Amino acid sequence: MTLSGRTILVTRDESPDGPLATALRRHGATVELLPVIETRPEENGRRAFAAALAKTGQGDWLLVTSARACEGLPPVPDTVRVGAVGPGTAAAFERRAGRAPDLVGDGGGEALARLVRREAGAALAGRTVLWPASDRADHAAIAELEGAGARVRVFATYEVAARSGARDELASRFGRAGLDAVVVTSPSAARVLADAGRGCRLPPIAAIGGTTADALRRAGLTAGIVPDAPGFEALAEALDQFFSAGP
């Protein structure tokens, strides 16, 4: 286990036995948890989304691009096709809705939109695509779907904000020794990390995927570790491979 003796800071909001922490420990890592983001429901957006979902027709689509978007999900009509951004979100949707998504992507919201476009083909023209997301969602996927003639409706069903004190806690942790890598799993967390890291000597940064890596780059940071496949286990394996290549 190459991560044995390595301390990895996880910025995702999860318990000590959460999926990412568990995957890292399987590879021998010591895990420190410092959640930097907090979410809360956006009730107006949830109500509007539920009303729109109830009116969908045969051949319409629902896109879920985070596990948070699956929380409080209203009943999903069987006539609606569902696309999930990755395996973790697909599992969260299945737990909530009682059925698996029709499509599961592996590379962020824009890649999911391209997958839906390829799968639906010409039948996507004129169809409604519903997308429950955070109030800070990256809407790059909209152009891809609208280019196929779909009517895309985005609903802010939850709000994302930096957790109070997170920036100072991160900066304090970076000022102490013994940290081998920091893991970022969302664009929102990437922005908090960039703010906290100004003037600090940062350890290698691992991003869960291309969307988060792009957010880090826009914030002036570089993710040196990005897995080729989606999921927490793939992220742990990418860290393992990174450290197995040398100090």
PDB file of C-alpha atoms in Angstrom:
ATOM      1  CA  MET A   1       0.000   0.000   0.000  1.00  0.00           C
ATOM      2  CA  THR A   2       1.875   3.041  -1.309  1.00  0.00           C
ATOM      3  CA  LEU A   3      -0.166   5.509   0.742  1.00  0.00           C
ATOM      4  CA  SER A   4       0.979   3.935   3.994  1.00  0.00           C
ATOM      5  CA  GLY A   5       2.509   6.716   6.074  1.00  0.00           C
ATOM      6  CA  ARG A   6       0.923   9.410   3.889  1.00  0.00           C
ATOM      7  CA  THR A   7      -1.498  11.959   5.365  1.00  0.00           C
ATOM      8  CA  ILE A   8      -4.254  13.069   3.001  1.00  0.00           C
ATOM      9  CA  LEU A   9      -6.518  16.040   3.737  1.00  0.00           C
ATOM     10  CA  VAL A  10     -10.082  15.534   2.488  1.00  0.00           C
ATOM     11  CA  THR A  11     -12.103  18.728   1.978  1.00  0.00           C
ATOM     12  CA  ARG A  12     -15.326  16.869   1.204  1.00  0.00           C
ATOM     13  CA  ASP A  13     -18.112  16.934   3.800  1.00  0.00           C
ATOM     14  CA  GLU A  14     -18.295  13.327   4.921  1.00  0.00           C
ATOM     15  CA  SER A  15     -18.028  11.253   8.089  1.00  0.00           C
ATOM     16  CA  PRO A  16     -14.848   9.384   9.093  1.00  0.00           C
ATOM     17  CA  ASP A  17     -16.333   6.244   7.513  1.00  0.00           C
ATOM     18  CA  GLY A  18     -17.453   8.084   4.381  1.00  0.00           C
ATOM     19  CA  PRO A  19     -16.747   6.668   0.914  1.00  0.00           C
ATOM     20  CA  LEU A  20     -13.687   8.738   0.059  1.00  0.00           C
ATOM     21  CA  ALA A  21     -12.051   8.384   3.474  1.00  0.00           C
ATOM     22  CA  THR A  22     -12.701   4.642   3.373  1.00  0.00           C
ATOM     23  CA  ALA A  23     -11.180   4.298  -0.108  1.00  0.00           C
ATOM     24  CA  LEU A  24      -8.053   6.188   0.970  1.00  0.00           C
ATOM     25  CA  ARG A  25      -7.638   4.089   4.094  1.00  0.00           C
ATOM     26  CA  ARG A  26      -7.854   0.914   2.026  1.00  0.00           C
ATOM     27  CA  HIS A  27      -4.708   2.158   0.315  1.00  0.00           C
ATOM     28  CA  GLY A  28      -3.024   2.746   3.680  1.00  0.00           C
ATOM     29  CA  ALA A  29      -3.475   6.517   4.014  1.00  0.00           C
ATOM     30  CA  THR A  30      -4.019   8.488   7.188  1.00  0.00           C
ATOM     31  CA  VAL A  31      -7.049  10.687   6.493  1.00  0.00           C
ATOM     32  CA  GLU A  32      -7.736  14.143   7.917  1.00  0.00           C
ATOM     33  CA  LEU A  33     -11.231  15.556   7.350  1.00  0.00           C
ATOM     34  CA  LEU A  34     -11.719  19.284   6.939  1.00  0.00           C
ATOM     35  CA  PRO A  35     -15.011  20.007   5.127  1.00  0.00           C
ATOM     36  CA  VAL A  36     -14.952  23.407   3.454  1.00  0.00           C
ATOM     37  CA  ILE A  37     -18.425  23.576   1.885  1.00  0.00           C
ATOM     38  CA  GLU A  38     -21.894  23.490   3.370  1.00  0.00           C
ATOM     39  CA  THR A  39     -25.155  23.118   1.490  1.00  0.00           C
ATOM     40  CA  ARG A  40     -28.748  23.934   2.297  1.00  0.00           C
ATOM     41  CA  PRO A  41     -31.980  23.356   0.395  1.00  0.00           C
ATOM     42  CA  GLU A  42     -33.339  26.127  -1.795  1.00  0.00           C
ATOM     43  CA  GLU A  43     -37.047  25.608  -1.231  1.00  0.00           C
ATOM     44  CA  ASN A  44     -38.356  27.841  -4.031  1.00  0.00           C
ATOM     45  CA  GLY A  45     -36.166  26.023  -6.526  1.00  0.00           C
ATOM     46  CA  ARG A  46     -37.272  22.625  -5.202  1.00  0.00           C
ATOM     47  CA  ARG A  47     -40.936  23.522  -5.544  1.00  0.00           C
ATOM     48  CA  ALA A  48     -40.477  24.841  -9.071  1.00  0.00           C
ATOM     49  CA  PHE A  49     -38.509  21.753 -10.051  1.00  0.00           C
ATOM     50  CA  ALA A  50     -41.121  19.370  -8.586  1.00  0.00           C
ATOM     51  CA  ALA A  51     -43.884  21.145 -10.490  1.00  0.00           C
ATOM     52  CA  ALA A  52     -41.909  20.941 -13.751  1.00  0.00           C
ATOM     53  CA  LEU A  53     -41.058  17.272 -13.202  1.00  0.00           C
ATOM     54  CA  ALA A  54     -44.722  16.395 -12.695  1.00  0.00           C
ATOM     55  CA  LYS A  55     -45.519  17.885 -16.111  1.00  0.00           C
ATOM     56  CA  THR A  56     -42.837  16.080 -18.110  1.00  0.00           C
ATOM     57  CA  GLY A  57     -43.808  13.870 -21.019  1.00  0.00           C
ATOM     58  CA  GLN A  58     -42.598  10.775 -22.783  1.00  0.00           C
ATOM     59  CA  GLY A  59     -39.043  11.234 -23.972  1.00  0.00           C
ATOM     60  CA  ASP A  60     -38.163  14.138 -21.674  1.00  0.00           C
ATOM     61  CA  TRP A  61     -34.961  13.972 -19.618  1.00  0.00           C
ATOM     62  CA  LEU A  62     -33.785  14.572 -16.062  1.00  0.00           C
ATOM     63  CA  LEU A  63     -30.086  15.194 -15.418  1.00  0.00           C
ATOM     64  CA  VAL A  64     -28.565  14.753 -11.961  1.00  0.00           C
ATOM     65  CA  THR A  65     -25.003  15.974 -11.623  1.00  0.00           C
ATOM     66  CA  SER A  66     -24.411  15.558  -7.882  1.00  0.00           C
ATOM     67  CA  ALA A  67     -25.589  13.414  -5.004  1.00  0.00           C
ATOM     68  CA  ARG A  68     -26.861  16.599  -3.350  1.00  0.00           C
ATOM     69  CA  ALA A  69     -29.271  17.111  -6.238  1.00  0.00           C
ATOM     70  CA  CYS A  70     -30.838  13.743  -5.403  1.00  0.00           C
ATOM     71  CA  GLU A  71     -31.709  14.791  -1.859  1.00  0.00           C
ATOM     72  CA  GLY A  72     -35.381  15.581  -1.511  1.00  0.00           C
ATOM     73  CA  LEU A  73     -35.992  14.412  -5.072  1.00  0.00           C
ATOM     74  CA  PRO A  74     -39.747  14.157  -5.791  1.00  0.00           C
ATOM     75  CA  PRO A  75     -41.207  11.076  -7.508  1.00  0.00           C
ATOM     76  CA  VAL A  76     -39.715  10.650 -10.986  1.00  0.00           C
ATOM     77  CA  PRO A  77     -42.225   9.546 -13.662  1.00  0.00           C
ATOM     78  CA  ASP A  78     -41.319   6.338 -15.465  1.00  0.00           C
ATOM     79  CA  THR A  79     -41.703   8.169 -18.759  1.00  0.00           C
ATOM     80  CA  VAL A  80     -38.724  10.412 -17.963  1.00  0.00           C
ATOM     81  CA  ARG A  81     -35.255   9.274 -18.969  1.00  0.00           C
ATOM     82  CA  VAL A  82     -32.525   9.970 -16.430  1.00  0.00           C
ATOM     83  CA  GLY A  83     -28.840  10.734 -16.885  1.00  0.00           C
ATOM     84  CA  ALA A  84     -26.419  10.750 -13.918  1.00  0.00           C
ATOM     85  CA  VAL A  85     -22.993  12.367 -14.007  1.00  0.00           C
ATOM     86  CA  GLY A  86     -21.157   9.392 -12.492  1.00  0.00           C
ATOM     87  CA  PRO A  87     -21.465   6.197 -10.452  1.00  0.00           C
ATOM     88  CA  GLY A  88     -21.745   7.951  -7.079  1.00  0.00           C
ATOM     89  CA  THR A  89     -24.554  10.193  -8.255  1.00  0.00           C
ATOM     90  CA  ALA A  90     -26.213   7.240 -10.000  1.00  0.00           C
ATOM     91  CA  ALA A  91     -26.211   5.311  -6.708  1.00  0.00           C
ATOM     92  CA  ALA A  92     -27.653   8.293  -4.838  1.00  0.00           C
ATOM     93  CA  PHE A  93     -30.402   8.633  -7.447  1.00  0.00           C
ATOM     94  CA  GLU A  94     -31.246   4.934  -7.279  1.00  0.00           C
ATOM     95  CA  ARG A  95     -31.491   5.028  -3.487  1.00  0.00           C
ATOM     96  CA  ARG A  96     -33.868   7.961  -3.680  1.00  0.00           C
ATOM     97  CA  ALA A  97     -35.922   7.093  -6.771  1.00  0.00           C
ATOM     98  CA  GLY A  98     -35.951   3.307  -6.542  1.00  0.00           C
ATOM     99  CA  ARG A  99     -34.642   2.828 -10.068  1.00  0.00           C
ATOM    100  CA  ALA A 100     -31.333   3.163 -11.834  1.00  0.00           C
ATOM    101  CA  PRO A 101     -30.584   6.018 -14.258  1.00  0.00           C
ATOM    102  CA  ASP A 102     -30.784   5.269 -17.971  1.00  0.00           C
ATOM    103  CA  LEU A 103     -27.326   6.719 -18.621  1.00  0.00           C
ATOM    104  CA  VAL A 104     -24.279   7.155 -16.389  1.00  0.00           C
ATOM    105  CA  GLY A 105     -21.479   9.453 -17.483  1.00  0.00           C
ATOM    106  CA  ASP A 106     -17.847   9.579 -16.458  1.00  0.00           C
ATOM    107  CA  GLY A 107     -16.552  13.084 -17.031  1.00  0.00           C
ATOM    108  CA  GLY A 108     -18.648  15.946 -15.626  1.00  0.00           C
ATOM    109  CA  GLY A 109     -21.815  17.734 -16.665  1.00  0.00           C
ATOM    110  CA  GLU A 110     -20.708  18.668 -20.169  1.00  0.00           C
ATOM    111  CA  ALA A 111     -19.642  15.092 -20.918  1.00  0.00           C
ATOM    112  CA  LEU A 112     -23.005  13.860 -19.648  1.00  0.00           C
ATOM    113  CA  ALA A 113     -24.763  16.299 -21.972  1.00  0.00           C
ATOM    114  CA  ARG A 114     -22.780  14.936 -24.933  1.00  0.00           C
ATOM    115  CA  LEU A 115     -23.675  11.389 -23.884  1.00  0.00           C
ATOM    116  CA  VAL A 116     -27.382  12.266 -23.718  1.00  0.00           C
ATOM    117  CA  ARG A 117     -27.152  13.930 -27.107  1.00  0.00           C
ATOM    118  CA  ARG A 118     -25.550  10.850 -28.674  1.00  0.00           C
ATOM    119  CA  GLU A 119     -28.021   8.476 -27.033  1.00  0.00           C
ATOM    120  CA  ALA A 120     -31.168  10.449 -27.856  1.00  0.00           C
ATOM    121  CA  GLY A 121     -30.113  11.605 -31.314  1.00  0.00           C
ATOM    122  CA  ALA A 122     -32.729  13.463 -33.306  1.00  0.00           C
ATOM    123  CA  ALA A 123     -35.392  12.548 -30.734  1.00  0.00           C
ATOM    124  CA  LEU A 124     -33.910  15.142 -28.357  1.00  0.00           C
ATOM    125  CA  ALA A 125     -35.231  17.996 -30.498  1.00  0.00           C
ATOM    126  CA  GLY A 126     -38.214  19.609 -28.841  1.00  0.00           C
ATOM    127  CA  ARG A 127     -37.847  17.602 -25.621  1.00  0.00           C
ATOM    128  CA  THR A 128     -37.516  19.142 -22.166  1.00  0.00           C
ATOM    129  CA  VAL A 129     -34.375  18.512 -20.123  1.00  0.00           C
ATOM    130  CA  LEU A 130     -34.675  19.276 -16.405  1.00  0.00           C
ATOM    131  CA  TRP A 131     -31.526  19.900 -14.398  1.00  0.00           C
ATOM    132  CA  PRO A 132     -31.695  20.342 -10.610  1.00  0.00           C
ATOM    133  CA  ALA A 133     -28.393  21.791  -9.453  1.00  0.00           C
ATOM    134  CA  SER A 134     -26.719  24.141  -7.021  1.00  0.00           C
ATOM    135  CA  ASP A 135     -26.985  27.898  -7.237  1.00  0.00           C
ATOM    136  CA  ARG A 136     -23.375  27.892  -8.507  1.00  0.00           C
ATOM    137  CA  ALA A 137     -23.680  25.196 -11.146  1.00  0.00           C
ATOM    138  CA  ASP A 138     -21.521  25.451 -14.253  1.00  0.00           C
ATOM    139  CA  HIS A 139     -23.975  25.657 -17.127  1.00  0.00           C
ATOM    140  CA  ALA A 140     -21.567  24.753 -19.932  1.00  0.00           C
ATOM    141  CA  ALA A 141     -23.698  21.677 -20.669  1.00  0.00           C
ATOM    142  CA  ILE A 142     -26.683  23.800 -21.699  1.00  0.00           C
ATOM    143  CA  ALA A 143     -25.252  24.802 -25.086  1.00  0.00           C
ATOM    144  CA  GLU A 144     -24.558  21.153 -25.933  1.00  0.00           C
ATOM    145  CA  LEU A 145     -28.181  20.164 -25.321  1.00  0.00           C
ATOM    146  CA  GLU A 146     -29.719  23.257 -26.856  1.00  0.00           C
ATOM    147  CA  GLY A 147     -27.614  22.606 -29.940  1.00  0.00           C
ATOM    148  CA  ALA A 148     -29.622  19.390 -30.364  1.00  0.00           C
ATOM    149  CA  GLY A 149     -32.888  21.306 -30.096  1.00  0.00           C
ATOM    150  CA  ALA A 150     -33.688  20.484 -26.465  1.00  0.00           C
ATOM    151  CA  ARG A 151     -35.366  22.898 -24.079  1.00  0.00           C
ATOM    152  CA  VAL A 152     -33.142  23.003 -20.995  1.00  0.00           C
ATOM    153  CA  ARG A 153     -34.523  24.163 -17.646  1.00  0.00           C
ATOM    154  CA  VAL A 154     -32.094  24.579 -14.753  1.00  0.00           C
ATOM    155  CA  PHE A 155     -33.397  24.734 -11.180  1.00  0.00           C
ATOM    156  CA  ALA A 156     -31.299  25.835  -8.199  1.00  0.00           C
ATOM    157  CA  THR A 157     -32.539  23.235  -5.707  1.00  0.00           C
ATOM    158  CA  TYR A 158     -29.766  23.787  -3.185  1.00  0.00           C
ATOM    159  CA  GLU A 159     -27.322  26.517  -2.216  1.00  0.00           C
ATOM    160  CA  VAL A 160     -23.574  26.094  -1.757  1.00  0.00           C
ATOM    161  CA  ALA A 161     -21.437  28.277   0.493  1.00  0.00           C
ATOM    162  CA  ALA A 162     -18.032  28.153   2.128  1.00  0.00           C
ATOM    163  CA  ARG A 163     -18.315  26.764   5.635  1.00  0.00           C
ATOM    164  CA  SER A 164     -17.711  29.426   8.258  1.00  0.00           C
ATOM    165  CA  GLY A 165     -14.077  29.399   9.316  1.00  0.00           C
ATOM    166  CA  ALA A 166     -13.009  26.915   6.634  1.00  0.00           C
ATOM    167  CA  ARG A 167     -10.526  29.236   4.931  1.00  0.00           C
ATOM    168  CA  ASP A 168      -8.722  30.026   8.181  1.00  0.00           C
ATOM    169  CA  GLU A 169      -8.691  26.349   9.190  1.00  0.00           C
ATOM    170  CA  LEU A 170      -7.203  25.370   5.840  1.00  0.00           C
ATOM    171  CA  ALA A 171      -4.549  28.079   5.981  1.00  0.00           C
ATOM    172  CA  SER A 172      -3.636  26.995   9.518  1.00  0.00           C
ATOM    173  CA  ARG A 173      -3.328  23.357   8.433  1.00  0.00           C
ATOM    174  CA  PHE A 174      -1.139  24.251   5.471  1.00  0.00           C
ATOM    175  CA  GLY A 175       1.155  26.094   7.875  1.00  0.00           C
ATOM    176  CA  ARG A 176       1.929  22.896   9.768  1.00  0.00           C
ATOM    177  CA  ALA A 177       4.079  19.994   8.627  1.00  0.00           C
ATOM    178  CA  GLY A 178       3.016  16.449   7.871  1.00  0.00           C
ATOM    179  CA  LEU A 179       0.510  16.873   5.049  1.00  0.00           C
ATOM    180  CA  ASP A 180       1.215  14.924   1.849  1.00  0.00           C
ATOM    181  CA  ALA A 181      -1.786  15.838  -0.348  1.00  0.00           C
ATOM    182  CA  VAL A 182      -5.124  17.628  -0.323  1.00  0.00           C
ATOM    183  CA  VAL A 183      -8.198  16.271  -2.124  1.00  0.00           C
ATOM    184  CA  VAL A 184     -10.824  18.501  -3.752  1.00  0.00           C
ATOM    185  CA  THR A 185     -14.110  17.080  -5.025  1.00  0.00           C
ATOM    186  CA  SER A 186     -16.082  20.078  -6.300  1.00  0.00           C
ATOM    187  CA  PRO A 187     -15.552  23.442  -8.027  1.00  0.00           C
ATOM    188  CA  SER A 188     -16.922  25.209  -4.937  1.00  0.00           C
ATOM    189  CA  ALA A 189     -14.319  23.541  -2.741  1.00  0.00           C
ATOM    190  CA  ALA A 190     -11.667  24.457  -5.309  1.00  0.00           C
ATOM    191  CA  ARG A 191     -12.474  28.143  -4.890  1.00  0.00           C
ATOM    192  CA  VAL A 192     -12.249  27.913  -1.088  1.00  0.00           C
ATOM    193  CA  LEU A 193      -8.910  26.117  -1.363  1.00  0.00           C
ATOM    194  CA  ALA A 194      -7.540  28.806  -3.676  1.00  0.00           C
ATOM    195  CA  ASP A 195      -8.573  31.564  -1.266  1.00  0.00           C
ATOM    196  CA  ALA A 196      -7.103  29.762   1.747  1.00  0.00           C
ATOM    197  CA  GLY A 197      -3.899  28.809  -0.035  1.00  0.00           C
ATOM    198  CA  ARG A 198      -2.719  32.305  -0.938  1.00  0.00           C
ATOM    199  CA  GLY A 199       0.743  32.738   0.484  1.00  0.00           C
ATOM    200  CA  CYS A 200       0.875  29.134   1.693  1.00  0.00           C
ATOM    201  CA  ARG A 201       3.061  26.309   0.521  1.00  0.00           C
ATOM    202  CA  LEU A 202       0.507  23.786  -0.683  1.00  0.00           C
ATOM    203  CA  PRO A 203       0.945  20.023  -0.904  1.00  0.00           C
ATOM    204  CA  PRO A 204       0.062  18.199  -4.145  1.00  0.00           C
ATOM    205  CA  ILE A 205      -3.603  18.694  -5.026  1.00  0.00           C
ATOM    206  CA  ALA A 206      -5.849  15.848  -6.179  1.00  0.00           C
ATOM    207  CA  ALA A 207      -9.057  16.686  -8.056  1.00  0.00           C
ATOM    208  CA  ILE A 208     -11.845  14.158  -8.442  1.00  0.00           C
ATOM    209  CA  GLY A 209     -12.299  14.929 -12.137  1.00  0.00           C
ATOM    210  CA  GLY A 210     -11.835  17.323 -15.018  1.00  0.00           C
ATOM    211  CA  THR A 211     -14.547  19.789 -13.971  1.00  0.00           C
ATOM    212  CA  THR A 212     -12.964  20.302 -10.555  1.00  0.00           C
ATOM    213  CA  ALA A 213      -9.473  20.422 -12.085  1.00  0.00           C
ATOM    214  CA  ASP A 214     -10.677  23.162 -14.458  1.00  0.00           C
ATOM    215  CA  ALA A 215     -12.072  25.138 -11.504  1.00  0.00           C
ATOM    216  CA  LEU A 216      -8.724  24.872  -9.747  1.00  0.00           C
ATOM    217  CA  ARG A 217      -6.939  26.081 -12.867  1.00  0.00           C
ATOM    218  CA  ARG A 218      -9.252  29.089 -13.175  1.00  0.00           C
ATOM    219  CA  ALA A 219      -8.500  29.878  -9.533  1.00  0.00           C
ATOM    220  CA  GLY A 220      -4.755  29.797 -10.197  1.00  0.00           C
ATOM    221  CA  LEU A 221      -3.956  26.310  -8.873  1.00  0.00           C
ATOM    222  CA  THR A 222      -2.940  23.091 -10.587  1.00  0.00           C
ATOM    223  CA  ALA A 223      -4.266  19.641  -9.799  1.00  0.00           C
ATOM    224  CA  GLY A 224      -1.301  17.332 -10.114  1.00  0.00           C
ATOM    225  CA  ILE A 225      -3.471  14.272  -9.555  1.00  0.00           C
ATOM    226  CA  VAL A 226      -6.630  13.643 -11.610  1.00  0.00           C
ATOM    227  CA  PRO A 227      -8.001  10.111 -12.054  1.00  0.00           C
ATOM    228  CA  ASP A 228      -8.845   8.789 -15.516  1.00  0.00           C
ATOM    229  CA  ALA A 229     -12.067   7.181 -14.276  1.00  0.00           C
ATOM    230  CA  PRO A 230     -14.867   8.512 -12.053  1.00  0.00           C
ATOM    231  CA  GLY A 231     -15.422   7.603  -8.440  1.00  0.00           C
ATOM    232  CA  PHE A 232     -13.723   7.708  -5.046  1.00  0.00           C
ATOM    233  CA  GLU A 233     -11.834   4.450  -5.511  1.00  0.00           C
ATOM    234  CA  ALA A 234     -10.346   5.759  -8.766  1.00  0.00           C
ATOM    235  CA  LEU A 235      -9.275   8.914  -6.949  1.00  0.00           C
ATOM    236  CA  ALA A 236      -7.578   6.857  -4.224  1.00  0.00           C
ATOM    237  CA  GLU A 237      -5.831   4.763  -6.883  1.00  0.00           C
ATOM    238  CA  ALA A 238      -4.628   7.907  -8.653  1.00  0.00           C
ATOM    239  CA  LEU A 239      -3.070   9.145  -5.400  1.00  0.00           C
ATOM    240  CA  ASP A 240      -1.507   5.730  -4.884  1.00  0.00           C
ATOM    241  CA  GLN A 241       0.029   5.824  -8.368  1.00  0.00           C
ATOM    242  CA  PHE A 242       1.244   9.385  -7.896  1.00  0.00           C
ATOM    243  CA  PHE A 243       3.203   8.526  -4.743  1.00  0.00           C
ATOM    244  CA  SER A 244       4.417   5.201  -6.106  1.00  0.00           C
ATOM    245  CA  ALA A 245       6.201   7.142  -8.880  1.00  0.00           C
ATOM    246  CA  GLY A 246       8.547   8.720  -6.363  1.00  0.00           C
ATOM    247  CA  PRO A 247       8.811  11.212  -3.484  1.00  0.00           C
TER     248      PRO A 247
END
